[in-house]
Amino acid sequence: MSIGTGVVLFVIGAILTFALNIQVEWADLDLIGYILMGAGVVVFLVGIILMARRRRTDVVTRTEGSADGGNATRRTVREPGAGDEVV
């Protein structure tokens, strides 16, 4: 959702900056457009980072007293598009 919001903010900012040729006394539309484009880029990048962090899951299983008398620890990392890998 934040990726789409970033794109929308960037597009609205680009329209305000480059497509509109009107002047209003109370606001500088070029500056508002540049601010919206910057905010759109930031929101887009945050959305990409959050999506990348959310796609990886770690599962740690600890068992007491294995067959040889010691402790056994198994760590499973699940990546998108890959099977379980034991580390």
CSV table of N, CA, C and O in Angstrom, one decimal:
chain,number,residue,atom,x,y,z
A,1,MET,N,0.8,-1.2,0.0
A,1,MET,CA,0.0,0.0,0.0
A,1,MET,C,0.9,1.3,0.0
A,1,MET,O,0.5,2.2,-0.7
A,2,SER,N,2.0,1.2,0.7
A,2,SER,CA,2.8,2.4,0.8
A,2,SER,C,3.5,2.7,-0.5
A,2,SER,O,3.9,3.8,-0.9
A,3,ILE,N,3.8,1.6,-1.3
A,3,ILE,CA,4.4,1.8,-2.6
A,3,ILE,C,3.5,2.5,-3.5
A,3,ILE,O,3.9,3.5,-4.2
A,4,GLY,N,2.2,2.2,-3.5
A,4,GLY,CA,1.3,2.9,-4.4
A,4,GLY,C,1.1,4.3,-3.9
A,4,GLY,O,0.9,5.2,-4.8
A,5,THR,N,1.1,4.6,-2.6
A,5,THR,CA,1.0,5.9,-2.1
A,5,THR,C,2.2,6.8,-2.5
A,5,THR,O,2.0,7.9,-2.9
A,6,GLY,N,3.3,6.2,-2.5
A,6,GLY,CA,4.5,6.9,-2.9
A,6,GLY,C,4.5,7.3,-4.4
A,6,GLY,O,4.8,8.4,-4.8
A,7,VAL,N,4.0,6.4,-5.2
A,7,VAL,CA,3.9,6.7,-6.7
A,7,VAL,C,2.8,7.8,-6.9
A,7,VAL,O,3.1,8.7,-7.7
A,8,VAL,N,1.7,7.7,-6.2
A,8,VAL,CA,0.7,8.7,-6.3
A,8,VAL,C,1.2,10.1,-5.9
A,8,VAL,O,1.0,11.1,-6.6
A,9,LEU,N,1.9,10.2,-4.8
A,9,LEU,CA,2.5,11.4,-4.4
A,9,LEU,C,3.4,12.0,-5.4
A,9,LEU,O,3.5,13.2,-5.7
A,10,PHE,N,4.3,11.1,-5.9
A,10,PHE,CA,5.2,11.6,-6.9
A,10,PHE,C,4.6,12.1,-8.2
A,10,PHE,O,4.9,13.1,-8.7
A,11,VAL,N,3.5,11.4,-8.6
A,11,VAL,CA,2.8,11.8,-9.9
A,11,VAL,C,2.1,13.2,-9.6
A,11,VAL,O,2.2,14.1,-10.5
A,12,ILE,N,1.4,13.3,-8.5
A,12,ILE,CA,0.8,14.6,-8.2
A,12,ILE,C,1.8,15.7,-8.1
A,12,ILE,O,1.6,16.8,-8.6
A,13,GLY,N,2.9,15.5,-7.5
A,13,GLY,CA,4.0,16.5,-7.4
A,13,GLY,C,4.5,16.8,-8.8
A,13,GLY,O,4.8,18.0,-9.1
A,14,ALA,N,4.7,15.8,-9.7
A,14,ALA,CA,5.2,16.1,-11.0
A,14,ALA,C,4.2,16.9,-11.8
A,14,ALA,O,4.5,17.8,-12.6
A,15,ILE,N,2.9,16.6,-11.6
A,15,ILE,CA,1.9,17.4,-12.3
A,15,ILE,C,1.9,18.9,-11.8
A,15,ILE,O,1.8,19.8,-12.7
A,16,LEU,N,2.0,19.1,-10.5
A,16,LEU,CA,2.0,20.4,-10.0
A,16,LEU,C,3.2,21.2,-10.5
A,16,LEU,O,3.2,22.4,-10.7
A,17,THR,N,4.3,20.5,-10.6
A,17,THR,CA,5.6,21.2,-10.9
A,17,THR,C,5.7,21.4,-12.4
A,17,THR,O,6.0,22.6,-12.9
A,18,PHE,N,5.4,20.4,-13.3
A,18,PHE,CA,5.8,20.5,-14.7
A,18,PHE,C,4.6,20.8,-15.6
A,18,PHE,O,4.7,21.3,-16.7
A,19,ALA,N,3.4,20.4,-15.2
A,19,ALA,CA,2.2,20.4,-16.1
A,19,ALA,C,1.3,21.7,-15.9
A,19,ALA,O,0.7,22.1,-16.9
A,20,LEU,N,1.3,22.2,-14.7
A,20,LEU,CA,0.4,23.4,-14.5
A,20,LEU,C,1.2,24.7,-14.6
A,20,LEU,O,2.3,24.8,-14.1
A,21,ASN,N,0.6,25.6,-15.4
A,21,ASN,CA,1.2,26.9,-15.5
A,21,ASN,C,0.3,28.0,-15.0
A,21,ASN,O,0.1,29.0,-15.6
A,22,ILE,N,-0.2,27.8,-13.8
A,22,ILE,CA,-1.0,28.8,-13.1
A,22,ILE,C,-0.3,29.4,-11.9
A,22,ILE,O,0.6,28.7,-11.3
A,23,GLN,N,-0.6,30.6,-11.6
A,23,GLN,CA,0.0,31.3,-10.5
A,23,GLN,C,-1.1,31.6,-9.4
A,23,GLN,O,-2.1,32.1,-9.8
A,24,VAL,N,-0.8,31.2,-8.2
A,24,VAL,CA,-1.7,31.6,-7.1
A,24,VAL,C,-0.9,32.5,-6.1
A,24,VAL,O,0.3,32.2,-6.0
A,25,GLU,N,-1.6,33.4,-5.5
A,25,GLU,CA,-0.9,34.3,-4.6
A,25,GLU,C,-0.4,33.6,-3.3
A,25,GLU,O,0.6,34.0,-2.7
A,26,TRP,N,-1.2,32.7,-2.8
A,26,TRP,CA,-1.0,32.1,-1.5
A,26,TRP,C,-0.1,30.9,-1.5
A,26,TRP,O,0.2,30.4,-0.4
A,27,ALA,N,0.3,30.4,-2.7
A,27,ALA,CA,1.2,29.2,-2.6
A,27,ALA,C,2.1,29.2,-3.9
A,27,ALA,O,1.7,29.6,-4.9
A,28,ASP,N,3.3,28.6,-3.7
A,28,ASP,CA,4.2,28.4,-4.8
A,28,ASP,C,4.0,26.9,-5.2
A,28,ASP,O,4.5,26.0,-4.6
A,29,LEU,N,3.3,26.7,-6.3
A,29,LEU,CA,2.9,25.3,-6.7
A,29,LEU,C,4.1,24.5,-7.2
A,29,LEU,O,4.1,23.3,-7.0
A,30,ASP,N,5.2,25.2,-7.7
A,30,ASP,CA,6.4,24.4,-8.0
A,30,ASP,C,7.0,23.8,-6.8
A,30,ASP,O,7.5,22.7,-6.8
A,31,LEU,N,7.1,24.6,-5.7
A,31,LEU,CA,7.7,24.2,-4.5
A,31,LEU,C,6.9,23.0,-3.9
A,31,LEU,O,7.5,22.0,-3.4
A,32,ILE,N,5.6,23.2,-3.9
A,32,ILE,CA,4.7,22.1,-3.3
A,32,ILE,C,4.9,20.8,-4.2
A,32,ILE,O,4.9,19.7,-3.6
A,33,GLY,N,5.0,21.0,-5.5
A,33,GLY,CA,5.2,19.8,-6.3
A,33,GLY,C,6.5,19.1,-6.0
A,33,GLY,O,6.6,17.9,-5.9
A,34,TYR,N,7.6,19.9,-5.8
A,34,TYR,CA,8.9,19.3,-5.5
A,34,TYR,C,8.9,18.6,-4.1
A,34,TYR,O,9.4,17.5,-3.9
A,35,ILE,N,8.2,19.2,-3.2
A,35,ILE,CA,8.0,18.6,-1.8
A,35,ILE,C,7.2,17.3,-2.0
A,35,ILE,O,7.6,16.2,-1.4
A,36,LEU,N,6.2,17.2,-2.7
A,36,LEU,CA,5.4,16.0,-2.9
A,36,LEU,C,6.2,14.9,-3.6
A,36,LEU,O,6.1,13.7,-3.3
A,37,MET,N,7.0,15.3,-4.6
A,37,MET,CA,7.8,14.3,-5.3
A,37,MET,C,8.9,13.7,-4.3
A,37,MET,O,9.1,12.5,-4.3
A,38,GLY,N,9.5,14.6,-3.5
A,38,GLY,CA,10.4,14.1,-2.5
A,38,GLY,C,9.8,13.1,-1.5
A,38,GLY,O,10.3,12.1,-1.2
A,39,ALA,N,8.6,13.5,-1.0
A,39,ALA,CA,7.8,12.7,-0.1
A,39,ALA,C,7.5,11.4,-0.8
A,39,ALA,O,7.5,10.3,-0.1
A,40,GLY,N,7.1,11.4,-2.0
A,40,GLY,CA,6.7,10.2,-2.8
A,40,GLY,C,7.9,9.2,-2.9
A,40,GLY,O,7.7,8.0,-2.7
A,41,VAL,N,9.1,9.7,-3.1
A,41,VAL,CA,10.3,8.9,-3.2
A,41,VAL,C,10.6,8.3,-1.9
A,41,VAL,O,10.9,7.1,-1.8
A,42,VAL,N,10.5,9.0,-0.8
A,42,VAL,CA,10.7,8.5,0.6
A,42,VAL,C,9.7,7.4,0.9
A,42,VAL,O,10.1,6.4,1.4
A,43,VAL,N,8.4,7.7,0.7
A,43,VAL,CA,7.4,6.7,1.0
A,43,VAL,C,7.6,5.4,0.2
A,43,VAL,O,7.5,4.3,0.7
A,44,PHE,N,8.0,5.6,-1.1
A,44,PHE,CA,8.2,4.4,-2.0
A,44,PHE,C,9.4,3.6,-1.4
A,44,PHE,O,9.3,2.3,-1.3
A,45,LEU,N,10.5,4.2,-1.1
A,45,LEU,CA,11.6,3.5,-0.6
A,45,LEU,C,11.3,2.8,0.8
A,45,LEU,O,11.8,1.7,1.0
A,46,VAL,N,10.6,3.5,1.7
A,46,VAL,CA,10.2,2.9,2.9
A,46,VAL,C,9.4,1.6,2.7
A,46,VAL,O,9.5,0.6,3.4
A,47,GLY,N,8.4,1.7,1.7
A,47,GLY,CA,7.6,0.6,1.4
A,47,GLY,C,8.4,-0.6,0.9
A,47,GLY,O,8.1,-1.7,1.3
A,48,ILE,N,9.4,-0.3,0.0
A,48,ILE,CA,10.2,-1.4,-0.5
A,48,ILE,C,11.0,-2.1,0.7
A,48,ILE,O,11.1,-3.3,0.7
A,49,ILE,N,11.6,-1.2,1.6
A,49,ILE,CA,12.4,-1.8,2.7
A,49,ILE,C,11.5,-2.6,3.6
A,49,ILE,O,11.9,-3.7,4.0
A,50,LEU,N,10.3,-2.1,3.9
A,50,LEU,CA,9.4,-2.9,4.8
A,50,LEU,C,9.0,-4.2,4.2
A,50,LEU,O,8.8,-5.2,4.8
A,51,MET,N,8.7,-4.2,2.9
A,51,MET,CA,8.3,-5.4,2.2
A,51,MET,C,9.4,-6.4,2.2
A,51,MET,O,9.2,-7.6,2.4
A,52,ALA,N,10.7,-5.9,2.0
A,52,ALA,CA,11.8,-6.9,2.0
A,52,ALA,C,12.0,-7.5,3.4
A,52,ALA,O,12.4,-8.6,3.5
A,53,ARG,N,11.8,-6.7,4.4
A,53,ARG,CA,12.0,-7.2,5.8
A,53,ARG,C,10.9,-8.2,6.1
A,53,ARG,O,11.2,-9.1,6.9
A,54,ARG,N,9.7,-8.0,5.7
A,54,ARG,CA,8.6,-8.8,6.0
A,54,ARG,C,8.6,-10.2,5.4
A,54,ARG,O,8.0,-11.1,5.8
A,55,ARG,N,9.3,-10.3,4.3
A,55,ARG,CA,9.3,-11.6,3.5
A,55,ARG,C,10.2,-12.7,4.1
A,55,ARG,O,10.2,-13.8,3.6
A,56,ARG,N,11.1,-12.4,5.0
A,56,ARG,CA,12.0,-13.4,5.6
A,56,ARG,C,11.5,-13.7,7.0
A,56,ARG,O,11.2,-12.8,7.8
A,57,THR,N,11.4,-15.0,7.3
A,57,THR,CA,11.0,-15.4,8.6
A,57,THR,C,12.1,-16.4,9.2
A,57,THR,O,12.7,-17.1,8.5
A,58,ASP,N,12.4,-16.2,10.5
A,58,ASP,CA,13.3,-17.1,11.2
A,58,ASP,C,12.5,-17.9,12.2
A,58,ASP,O,11.7,-17.4,12.9
A,59,VAL,N,12.8,-19.2,12.2
A,59,VAL,CA,12.2,-20.1,13.2
A,59,VAL,C,13.4,-20.8,13.9
A,59,VAL,O,14.2,-21.4,13.3
A,60,VAL,N,13.4,-20.6,15.3
A,60,VAL,CA,14.4,-21.2,16.1
A,60,VAL,C,13.8,-22.3,17.0
A,60,VAL,O,12.8,-21.9,17.7
A,61,THR,N,14.3,-23.5,16.9
A,61,THR,CA,13.7,-24.6,17.7
A,61,THR,C,14.9,-25.1,18.6
A,61,THR,O,15.9,-25.5,18.1
A,62,ARG,N,14.6,-25.1,19.9
A,62,ARG,CA,15.6,-25.7,20.9
A,62,ARG,C,15.0,-26.9,21.6
A,62,ARG,O,13.9,-26.8,22.1
A,63,THR,N,15.8,-27.9,21.6
A,63,THR,CA,15.3,-29.1,22.4
A,63,THR,C,16.3,-29.4,23.5
A,63,THR,O,17.5,-29.3,23.3
A,64,GLU,N,15.8,-29.9,24.6
A,64,GLU,CA,16.6,-30.3,25.7
A,64,GLU,C,16.9,-31.8,25.6
A,64,GLU,O,16.0,-32.5,25.3
A,65,GLY,N,18.1,-32.1,25.9
A,65,GLY,CA,18.5,-33.6,26.0
A,65,GLY,C,18.3,-34.3,24.7
A,65,GLY,O,17.4,-35.1,24.5
A,66,SER,N,19.3,-34.2,23.8
A,66,SER,CA,19.2,-35.0,22.6
A,66,SER,C,19.7,-36.4,22.8
A,66,SER,O,20.0,-36.8,24.0
A,67,ALA,N,19.8,-37.2,21.8
A,67,ALA,CA,20.1,-38.6,22.0
A,67,ALA,C,21.5,-38.8,22.6
A,67,ALA,O,21.7,-39.8,23.3
A,68,ASP,N,22.5,-37.9,22.2
A,68,ASP,CA,23.8,-38.1,22.7
A,68,ASP,C,24.0,-37.4,24.1
A,68,ASP,O,25.2,-37.3,24.5
A,69,GLY,N,23.0,-36.9,24.7
A,69,GLY,CA,23.1,-36.3,26.0
A,69,GLY,C,23.3,-34.8,26.0
A,69,GLY,O,23.3,-34.1,27.0
A,70,GLY,N,23.6,-34.2,24.8
A,70,GLY,CA,23.8,-32.7,24.7
A,70,GLY,C,22.5,-32.0,24.3
A,70,GLY,O,21.5,-32.6,24.1
A,71,ASN,N,22.6,-30.7,24.1
A,71,ASN,CA,21.5,-29.9,23.7
A,71,ASN,C,21.6,-29.7,22.2
A,71,ASN,O,22.7,-29.6,21.6
A,72,ALA,N,20.5,-29.8,21.5
A,72,ALA,CA,20.4,-29.6,20.0
A,72,ALA,C,19.7,-28.4,19.7
A,72,ALA,O,18.6,-28.1,20.3
A,73,THR,N,20.2,-27.6,18.8
A,73,THR,CA,19.5,-26.4,18.3
A,73,THR,C,19.4,-26.4,16.8
A,73,THR,O,20.4,-26.7,16.1
A,74,ARG,N,18.3,-26.1,16.3
A,74,ARG,CA,18.0,-26.1,14.9
A,74,ARG,C,17.5,-24.7,14.5
A,74,ARG,O,16.5,-24.3,15.1
A,75,ARG,N,18.0,-24.1,13.5
A,75,ARG,CA,17.5,-22.8,13.0
A,75,ARG,C,17.1,-23.0,11.6
A,75,ARG,O,17.9,-23.4,10.7
A,76,THR,N,15.9,-22.6,11.3
A,76,THR,CA,15.4,-22.6,9.9
A,76,THR,C,15.1,-21.2,9.4
A,76,THR,O,14.5,-20.4,10.1
A,77,VAL,N,15.6,-20.9,8.3
A,77,VAL,CA,15.4,-19.6,7.6
A,77,VAL,C,14.6,-19.9,6.4
A,77,VAL,O,15.0,-20.6,5.5
A,78,ARG,N,13.5,-19.2,6.3
A,78,ARG,CA,12.6,-19.4,5.1
A,78,ARG,C,12.7,-18.1,4.3
A,78,ARG,O,12.3,-17.1,4.7
A,79,GLU,N,13.2,-18.3,3.1
A,79,GLU,CA,13.3,-17.2,2.1
A,79,GLU,C,12.2,-17.3,1.1
A,79,GLU,O,11.7,-18.4,0.8
A,80,PRO,N,11.7,-16.3,0.5
A,80,PRO,CA,10.7,-16.4,-0.6
A,80,PRO,C,11.2,-17.1,-1.8
A,80,PRO,O,12.3,-16.8,-2.3
A,81,GLY,N,10.5,-18.1,-2.2
A,81,GLY,CA,10.8,-18.8,-3.4
A,81,GLY,C,11.9,-19.9,-3.2
A,81,GLY,O,12.3,-20.6,-4.1
A,82,ALA,N,12.3,-20.1,-2.0
A,82,ALA,CA,13.2,-21.2,-1.7
A,82,ALA,C,12.7,-22.1,-0.6
A,82,ALA,O,11.8,-21.7,0.1
A,83,GLY,N,13.2,-23.3,-0.6
A,83,GLY,CA,12.8,-24.2,0.5
A,83,GLY,C,13.4,-23.9,1.8
A,83,GLY,O,14.1,-22.9,1.9
A,84,ASP,N,13.1,-24.7,2.8
A,84,ASP,CA,13.7,-24.5,4.1
A,84,ASP,C,15.2,-24.8,4.0
A,84,ASP,O,15.6,-25.8,3.5
A,85,GLU,N,16.0,-24.0,4.7
A,85,GLU,CA,17.4,-24.3,4.7
A,85,GLU,C,17.8,-24.3,6.2
A,85,GLU,O,17.4,-23.5,7.0
A,86,VAL,N,18.5,-25.4,6.6
A,86,VAL,CA,18.9,-25.5,8.0
A,86,VAL,C,20.3,-25.0,8.1
A,86,VAL,O,21.2,-25.4,7.4
A,87,VAL,N,20.5,-24.1,9.1
A,87,VAL,CA,21.8,-23.4,9.3
A,87,VAL,C,22.3,-23.9,10.6
A,87,VAL,O,21.6,-23.9,11.6
